[in-house]
């Protein structure tokens, strides 16, 4: 399991930022929970116009979080506990306060002028949508100093780097080299589909971006062993699958549609919505995996759903003003699901059993709430509630204790982690059923997305004896299994 965290919030309060020393002290908690890997959202010096996704210096740590030495001590302790660490690598853009951009905007003759995308007018790449429509109305920004416009896919304080310039490409490889050299285990590649622009295209997912990723991968593999590249590209699976290419680009990519369709399936009691997420793309190359996250630090992406599906989602999950932000729904996991323990557990259990790596957003293990009075996405990034986490660690009936158990069962059964996945037809549209198999071990998984008890066909004609992974008991399984409302079961079939 990959645990996503924001250093500022993890050991901070509303008034004071969390830091690496605090995080280091909390690593045991993450280990006890069952995390294998941490993903830190950006930790670099930044004016924080986009919470650190506006990097002002790639090779340093934001002073609020400590020093590079504190980071190294954190990394050493994480590794001692067997936890890997992924960092966010924000390559598409820098902060306008990055020295590269300050030089670039200083004059048209500056050697770094061409490191960013400058134009005399703002007519280029027309028709490319504005992502942060709550704040921006154009992807071009006028710069009065040199009388030209620069391109930005995100906030105007985040000018896009020009990847057509080989010096930029080299500079980004140097950044990767710096952190991997310190021992970091890999990167989440932020907004990786936006790297290149080309007139007459959507400026997303361009062949040049894939060529760059192959180069980055060769560079990383050539200089460092066993590191991971994880693509962040929001869209339908036909857009995301190419980031694995033939096994020579990213090792992992977030499967954004899964979360959207999982919530859609819960709202409509339609297991097919989840099932269909696994259709329509080539099998992944060896040693590649999807990353499944229910929620993260951004709004829940739904823009790749049909219009009708989007209205279902908004009715079900964004009933109040302010819950929709740009193209997504800004809610945290537990409140999104009405703080219903069965729904929350079912959602976690699904991403723990489907073929890929579960990604857990800090606080979702304790059902943390949201604060929608805060602007933009900050309502989802409030300080970790340690009192609650400590209370739940002591309570065997808590969500935290449940999740610890679920994660430990997953770890004890490699078929659930790496097994082949074969979807079954349980003869009931409200039930998702699949088999995960590895080395002769077979696990049958059932999920009832219905709000009533449902029966699911096992595909077998007679009663068989199975191991119930949750209770550890052996029991008889009828050809049609009864499943309580919003529940799941994991059974091990006899070898
Ligand atoms: C995706 C990140 O998840 C989001 O938080 C950020 O605002 C944009 N990329 C721009 O870096």
XYZ file of C-alpha atoms and ligand atoms in Angstrom:
506
model
C 0.000 0.000 0.000
C 1.199 3.455 -0.906
C 0.347 6.107 1.683
C -0.002 9.626 0.330
C 0.829 12.405 2.728
C 1.326 16.122 2.958
C 4.219 16.907 5.296
C 2.641 20.240 6.272
C -0.520 18.545 7.551
C 0.812 15.266 8.808
C 2.281 16.513 12.069
C 1.204 20.118 11.814
C -1.700 22.059 13.215
C -3.733 24.823 11.620
C -1.225 27.337 12.951
C 2.041 25.472 12.585
C 3.476 23.456 9.713
C 4.401 19.812 10.151
C 7.984 18.891 9.322
C 10.303 15.991 8.589
C 11.298 15.535 12.213
C 7.653 15.107 13.180
C 7.034 12.797 10.264
C 10.040 10.684 11.213
C 8.550 10.193 14.673
C 5.283 9.009 13.120
C 6.806 6.418 10.802
C 6.134 3.593 13.243
C 2.425 4.402 13.012
C 2.557 4.038 9.236
C 4.450 0.793 9.527
C 1.881 -0.562 12.002
C -0.896 0.447 9.635
C 0.655 -1.664 6.893
C 2.094 0.960 4.539
C 4.854 -0.240 2.209
C 5.628 3.058 0.606
C 5.057 6.758 1.250
C 4.307 9.296 -1.436
C 5.044 12.845 -0.365
C 3.349 15.692 -2.192
C 5.929 18.384 -3.082
C 8.350 19.275 -0.339
C 10.423 21.945 -2.071
C 10.837 25.677 -1.488
C 7.794 27.286 -3.046
C 5.636 30.391 -2.708
C 2.824 27.841 -2.170
C 0.470 29.313 -4.740
C -0.399 25.696 -5.536
C 0.559 24.043 -2.263
C 4.083 23.272 -3.453
C 3.182 22.162 -6.983
C 4.793 25.482 -7.838
C 8.421 24.545 -7.240
C 10.927 27.351 -6.703
C 13.959 25.107 -6.160
C 13.928 21.435 -7.127
C 16.953 20.395 -5.114
C 16.056 21.700 -1.681
C 13.471 21.293 1.065
C 10.938 23.969 2.034
C 12.243 25.597 5.235
C 8.882 24.973 6.932
C 9.580 21.231 6.663
C 13.198 21.362 7.870
C 16.530 20.954 6.148
C 17.901 18.549 3.612
C 19.632 16.835 6.542
C 16.234 16.347 8.227
C 14.965 14.848 4.989
C 17.916 12.465 4.809
C 17.345 11.389 8.411
C 13.662 10.780 7.606
C 14.589 8.743 4.538
C 17.081 6.643 6.483
C 14.511 5.893 9.171
C 11.828 5.075 6.596
C 14.225 2.656 4.920
C 15.208 1.134 8.255
C 11.538 0.332 8.799
C 11.239 -1.111 5.311
C 9.204 1.799 3.940
C 9.928 3.119 0.467
C 9.607 6.807 -0.338
C 8.249 8.328 -3.553
C 8.490 12.026 -4.188
C 6.363 14.194 -6.386
C 8.289 15.289 -9.451
C 6.621 18.327 -10.962
C 8.187 18.659 -14.382
C 5.558 20.352 -16.503
C 5.986 23.740 -14.845
C 7.912 25.589 -12.184
C 6.905 28.411 -9.924
C 7.233 31.858 -11.462
C 9.656 32.366 -8.576
C 12.026 29.653 -9.775
C 15.394 31.169 -10.758
C 14.981 29.631 -14.229
C 11.818 31.601 -14.853
C 13.156 34.764 -13.239
C 16.030 34.626 -15.720
C 13.761 33.658 -18.590
C 11.460 36.606 -18.062
C 14.325 39.065 -17.491
C 14.887 39.686 -21.218
C 14.142 38.201 -24.615
C 17.867 37.657 -25.077
C 18.398 35.767 -21.844
C 19.959 32.327 -22.398
C 17.035 30.809 -20.462
C 14.372 32.667 -22.469
C 13.571 29.537 -24.429
C 13.281 27.376 -21.298
C 9.638 28.447 -21.137
C 6.935 28.816 -23.777
C 6.855 32.479 -24.890
C 4.762 33.997 -27.706
C 4.143 37.486 -29.096
C 0.391 36.986 -28.885
C -2.048 34.787 -27.050
C -3.645 33.054 -30.001
C -1.546 29.864 -30.052
C -2.877 26.442 -29.001
C -6.396 27.746 -29.161
C -9.188 25.626 -27.762
C -7.072 24.039 -25.015
C -9.235 23.944 -21.917
C -8.376 25.853 -18.778
C -7.987 23.392 -15.894
C -8.303 25.692 -12.880
C -11.304 27.634 -14.137
C -12.078 28.845 -10.616
C -9.039 31.110 -10.855
C -7.868 31.329 -14.467
C -9.567 32.178 -17.729
C -6.692 31.661 -20.174
C -3.587 29.485 -20.512
C -1.576 32.488 -21.715
C -0.365 35.189 -19.358
C 0.897 38.598 -20.417
C 4.292 39.504 -19.007
C 4.683 43.284 -19.117
C 8.457 43.192 -18.592
C 9.282 41.814 -22.016
C 5.912 42.354 -23.630
C 5.175 38.710 -24.437
C 2.863 35.986 -23.236
C 3.897 32.753 -21.501
C 2.013 29.462 -21.505
C 0.681 27.830 -18.319
C -1.638 24.825 -18.079
C -2.269 25.401 -14.374
C -2.202 28.643 -12.353
C -0.545 31.622 -13.973
C 2.071 31.438 -11.244
C 3.133 28.082 -12.776
C 4.752 28.777 -16.169
C 5.196 25.655 -18.313
C 8.726 24.557 -19.078
C 9.590 24.170 -22.748
C 10.511 20.525 -23.257
C 11.429 21.219 -26.887
C 14.589 22.736 -25.461
C 17.184 19.970 -24.847
C 18.664 21.959 -21.950
C 15.339 21.698 -20.133
C 15.259 17.949 -20.686
C 18.793 17.645 -19.289
C 17.938 19.847 -16.301
C 14.974 17.619 -15.396
C 17.141 14.501 -15.591
C 19.594 16.182 -13.225
C 16.791 16.805 -10.741
C 15.745 13.143 -10.884
C 19.369 12.109 -10.458
C 19.806 14.333 -7.413
C 16.956 12.747 -5.424
C 17.531 9.183 -6.588
C 21.163 9.649 -5.648
C 20.028 10.493 -2.109
C 18.167 7.191 -2.005
C 14.609 8.203 -2.864
C 12.781 5.190 -4.346
C 10.997 6.880 -7.206
C 8.670 9.592 -8.351
C 5.044 10.367 -8.918
C 5.187 12.271 -12.185
C 2.844 15.213 -11.869
C 0.598 16.154 -14.823
C 2.874 14.165 -17.067
C 0.515 14.290 -20.060
C 0.969 18.060 -20.406
C 4.729 18.255 -20.991
C 4.683 19.158 -24.680
C 2.586 21.557 -26.731
C 1.927 21.285 -30.428
C -0.304 23.463 -32.603
C -3.440 21.733 -33.796
C -3.427 19.090 -31.046
C -4.963 18.816 -27.584
C -1.465 19.492 -26.187
C -1.881 16.373 -24.072
C -0.497 12.830 -24.379
C 1.700 13.796 -27.325
C 4.191 11.309 -28.823
C 6.975 13.671 -27.712
C 5.891 13.172 -24.097
C 6.173 9.404 -24.494
C 9.600 9.803 -26.086
C 10.664 11.939 -23.114
C 9.382 9.311 -20.668
C 11.338 6.591 -22.430
C 14.418 8.744 -22.110
C 13.761 9.401 -18.416
C 13.228 5.681 -17.838
C 16.468 4.741 -19.606
C 18.302 7.395 -17.603
C 16.833 6.221 -14.294
C 17.417 2.529 -15.024
C 20.916 3.234 -16.238
C 22.019 5.098 -13.121
C 19.891 3.704 -10.307
C 18.477 0.265 -9.682
C 14.923 -0.623 -8.823
C 13.380 2.854 -8.858
C 9.736 3.497 -9.665
C 8.046 5.970 -12.003
C 4.342 6.531 -11.341
C 2.343 8.520 -13.878
C -0.270 11.041 -12.878
C -2.465 11.591 -15.874
C -6.170 12.077 -15.389
C -8.379 10.547 -18.058
C -9.928 7.396 -19.418
C -7.869 4.191 -19.413
C -7.241 4.333 -23.170
C -5.390 7.588 -22.488
C -3.534 6.288 -19.428
C -2.518 2.779 -20.590
C 0.093 4.153 -23.094
C 2.154 5.496 -20.162
C 3.235 1.910 -19.480
C 4.034 1.540 -23.173
C 5.816 -1.788 -23.656
C 7.280 -1.701 -20.149
C 9.796 0.996 -21.070
C 8.047 4.090 -19.671
C 6.302 4.173 -16.280
C 6.101 1.248 -13.871
C 2.842 2.515 -12.478
C 0.003 4.861 -13.378
C -2.986 5.973 -11.380
C -6.210 4.406 -12.596
C -8.398 7.515 -12.194
C -11.574 6.007 -13.684
C -11.674 3.319 -11.021
C -12.449 5.704 -8.162
C -15.061 7.570 -10.170
C -16.812 4.395 -11.297
C -16.550 2.771 -7.908
C -18.476 5.669 -6.365
C -20.804 5.675 -9.358
C -21.381 1.937 -8.869
C -22.169 2.472 -5.194
C -24.630 5.236 -6.023
C -26.407 3.145 -8.647
C -25.827 -0.344 -7.152
C -24.167 -1.270 -10.412
C -21.173 -3.601 -10.117
C -20.731 -3.442 -13.889
C -19.462 0.125 -13.528
C -16.374 -1.223 -11.727
C -16.055 -4.273 -13.947
C -15.972 -2.126 -17.106
C -12.945 -0.217 -15.777
C -10.890 -3.286 -16.651
C -11.982 -3.538 -20.248
C -10.717 -1.890 -23.372
C -6.970 -1.822 -22.812
C -4.104 -4.199 -23.443
C -2.826 -6.197 -20.472
C -0.070 -4.366 -18.628
C 3.555 -5.310 -19.306
C 5.344 -7.386 -16.700
C 6.423 -5.545 -13.551
C 3.876 -2.802 -14.157
C 0.861 -2.024 -11.997
C -2.084 0.306 -11.681
C -2.288 2.544 -8.642
C -5.804 2.661 -7.213
C -6.698 5.591 -5.002
C -10.114 6.313 -3.639
C -9.286 9.883 -2.782
C -6.280 12.162 -2.842
C -5.359 15.792 -2.211
C -7.316 16.988 -5.275
C -10.988 16.976 -6.098
C -12.407 13.660 -7.286
C -11.979 13.632 -11.059
C -15.142 12.903 -13.020
C -14.536 14.739 -16.267
C -14.060 11.527 -18.282
C -17.549 10.286 -17.304
C -20.515 10.790 -19.618
C -22.707 13.794 -18.955
C -25.397 11.574 -17.515
C -22.941 9.772 -15.243
C -21.587 13.123 -14.071
C -25.050 14.291 -13.070
C -25.611 11.064 -11.134
C -22.315 11.676 -9.330
C -23.118 15.275 -8.521
C -26.581 14.409 -7.228
C -25.212 11.608 -5.061
C -22.002 13.132 -3.804
C -22.113 16.905 -4.199
C -25.525 17.896 -2.863
C -24.354 21.210 -1.405
C -22.951 24.299 -3.103
C -19.183 24.398 -3.046
C -18.776 20.626 -3.303
C -18.114 20.825 -7.031
C -14.809 22.380 -8.008
C -13.896 22.859 -11.669
C -14.250 19.349 -13.164
C -14.398 17.446 -9.904
C -16.006 16.873 -6.534
C -14.118 18.191 -3.559
C -14.881 15.760 -0.781
C -12.906 13.429 1.435
C -13.621 9.717 1.398
C -15.692 9.242 4.526
C -18.035 12.243 4.156
C -18.356 11.480 0.431
C -19.799 8.122 1.439
C -22.086 9.656 4.045
C -19.755 8.441 6.815
C -21.309 5.018 6.335
C -18.873 2.426 7.749
C -20.028 -0.367 5.407
C -19.606 1.772 2.314
C -16.200 3.017 3.435
C -14.978 -0.520 4.180
C -16.366 -1.876 0.928
C -14.566 0.834 -1.051
C -11.254 0.134 0.729
C -11.699 -3.629 0.303
C -12.210 -3.199 -3.420
C -8.950 -1.367 -4.010
C -7.197 -3.857 -1.756
C -8.291 -6.760 -3.946
C -8.361 -5.502 -7.524
C -5.203 -6.041 -9.620
C -3.012 -3.060 -8.711
C -1.562 -1.228 -5.716
C -3.874 0.492 -3.277
C -3.038 4.111 -2.502
C -4.361 5.564 0.728
C -4.707 9.290 1.365
C -3.577 10.300 4.863
C -6.477 10.431 7.276
C -8.724 8.176 5.220
C -7.700 5.280 7.454
C -9.528 6.999 10.324
C -12.409 8.364 8.242
C -11.190 11.938 8.588
C -13.626 14.656 7.607
C -13.351 17.683 5.335
C -13.543 21.410 5.950
C -15.296 22.912 2.988
C -15.116 26.397 4.456
C -11.490 26.396 3.325
C -10.898 27.530 -0.242
C -10.124 25.387 -3.260
C -8.707 21.969 -2.346
C -7.474 22.973 1.118
C -10.639 21.581 2.668
C -9.202 18.118 1.936
C -5.761 18.860 3.343
C -6.438 19.649 6.998
C -4.093 18.498 9.797
C -4.002 14.793 10.556
C -6.204 14.062 13.564
C -3.744 12.261 15.838
C -6.115 12.080 18.822
C -8.550 10.166 16.667
C -5.820 7.960 15.187
C -4.583 7.051 18.656
C -8.122 6.354 19.863
C -8.781 4.121 16.853
C -5.510 2.251 17.335
C -6.790 1.201 20.774
C -10.274 0.291 19.539
C -10.469 -3.128 17.869
C -13.807 -2.181 16.284
C -12.472 0.984 14.627
C -11.992 1.641 10.927
C -8.251 1.871 11.529
C -8.116 -1.560 13.182
C -10.264 -2.969 10.399
C -7.983 -1.532 7.723
C -4.879 -2.843 9.467
C -6.387 -6.281 9.448
C -7.459 -5.994 5.799
C -3.946 -4.896 4.800
C -2.331 -7.709 6.765
C -4.596 -10.288 5.102
C -3.668 -8.852 1.713
C 0.020 -9.110 2.550
C -0.322 -12.673 3.750
C -1.908 -13.698 0.427
C 0.345 -12.862 -2.502
C -2.454 -13.929 -4.882
C -4.342 -10.796 -3.775
C -1.285 -8.688 -4.492
C 0.167 -10.106 -7.682
C -2.255 -12.799 -8.819
C -3.886 -13.024 -12.223
C -7.352 -11.534 -12.142
C -10.287 -13.215 -13.838
C -13.690 -11.576 -13.578
C -16.592 -13.978 -13.019
C -20.250 -13.709 -13.844
C -22.072 -13.987 -10.515
C -25.447 -13.715 -12.267
C -26.330 -10.603 -10.302
C -25.652 -7.071 -11.625
C -25.163 -5.711 -8.120
C -22.308 -8.091 -7.338
C -18.732 -7.875 -8.531
C -16.927 -11.205 -8.478
C -13.437 -12.146 -9.493
C -10.750 -14.703 -8.890
C -7.122 -13.848 -8.155
C -4.715 -16.718 -8.666
C -1.002 -17.212 -8.181
C 1.143 -20.325 -8.049
C -1.796 -22.678 -7.582
C -3.454 -20.534 -4.863
C -6.862 -19.137 -5.750
C -8.878 -16.434 -4.022
C -12.493 -15.724 -4.812
C -13.632 -12.188 -4.050
C -17.255 -10.990 -3.918
C -18.498 -7.433 -3.444
C -22.148 -6.618 -3.013
C -22.727 -3.037 -4.151
C -26.420 -3.468 -3.483
C -28.245 -1.957 -0.542
C -29.997 -5.291 0.199
C -28.750 -8.814 0.723
C -27.885 -10.322 -2.659
C -26.983 -13.789 -3.854
C -24.019 -14.411 -6.099
C -23.183 -17.478 -8.149
C -19.781 -18.999 -7.435
C -19.611 -20.649 -10.865
C -19.496 -24.041 -9.114
C -22.261 -26.597 -9.203
C -21.844 -27.903 -5.698
C -20.972 -26.822 -2.222
C -17.211 -26.529 -1.711
C -15.086 -26.100 1.338
C -13.216 -22.765 1.389
C -11.090 -20.737 3.766
C -12.677 -17.451 4.784
C -9.720 -15.041 4.782
C -11.385 -12.641 7.189
C -12.302 -15.109 9.953
C -9.570 -17.631 9.196
C -12.195 -20.401 9.364
C -12.950 -23.165 6.926
C -16.550 -23.217 5.797
C -18.843 -24.625 3.144
C -19.635 -22.332 0.230
C -22.946 -22.875 -1.546
C -23.138 -22.409 -5.313
C -25.122 -19.239 -4.600
C -23.536 -17.243 -1.771
C -25.663 -14.809 0.243
C -23.947 -11.442 0.686
C -25.210 -8.889 3.218
C -25.849 -5.329 1.937
C -22.663 -3.434 0.939
C -20.389 -6.266 2.011
C -17.488 -8.236 0.625
C -15.983 -11.691 1.097
C -12.595 -13.171 0.371
C -12.433 -16.985 0.094
C -9.451 -19.179 -0.561
C -10.300 -22.175 -2.720
C -8.751 -25.526 -1.920
C -5.554 -26.175 -3.930
C -1.792 17.683 -10.174
C -1.691 17.824 -8.686
O -2.243 16.685 -8.073
C -2.444 19.093 -8.309
O -2.588 19.202 -6.926
C -1.702 20.268 -8.904
O -2.442 21.444 -8.648
C -1.539 20.105 -10.415
N -1.105 18.792 -10.794
C -0.530 21.093 -10.957
O 0.766 20.735 -10.554
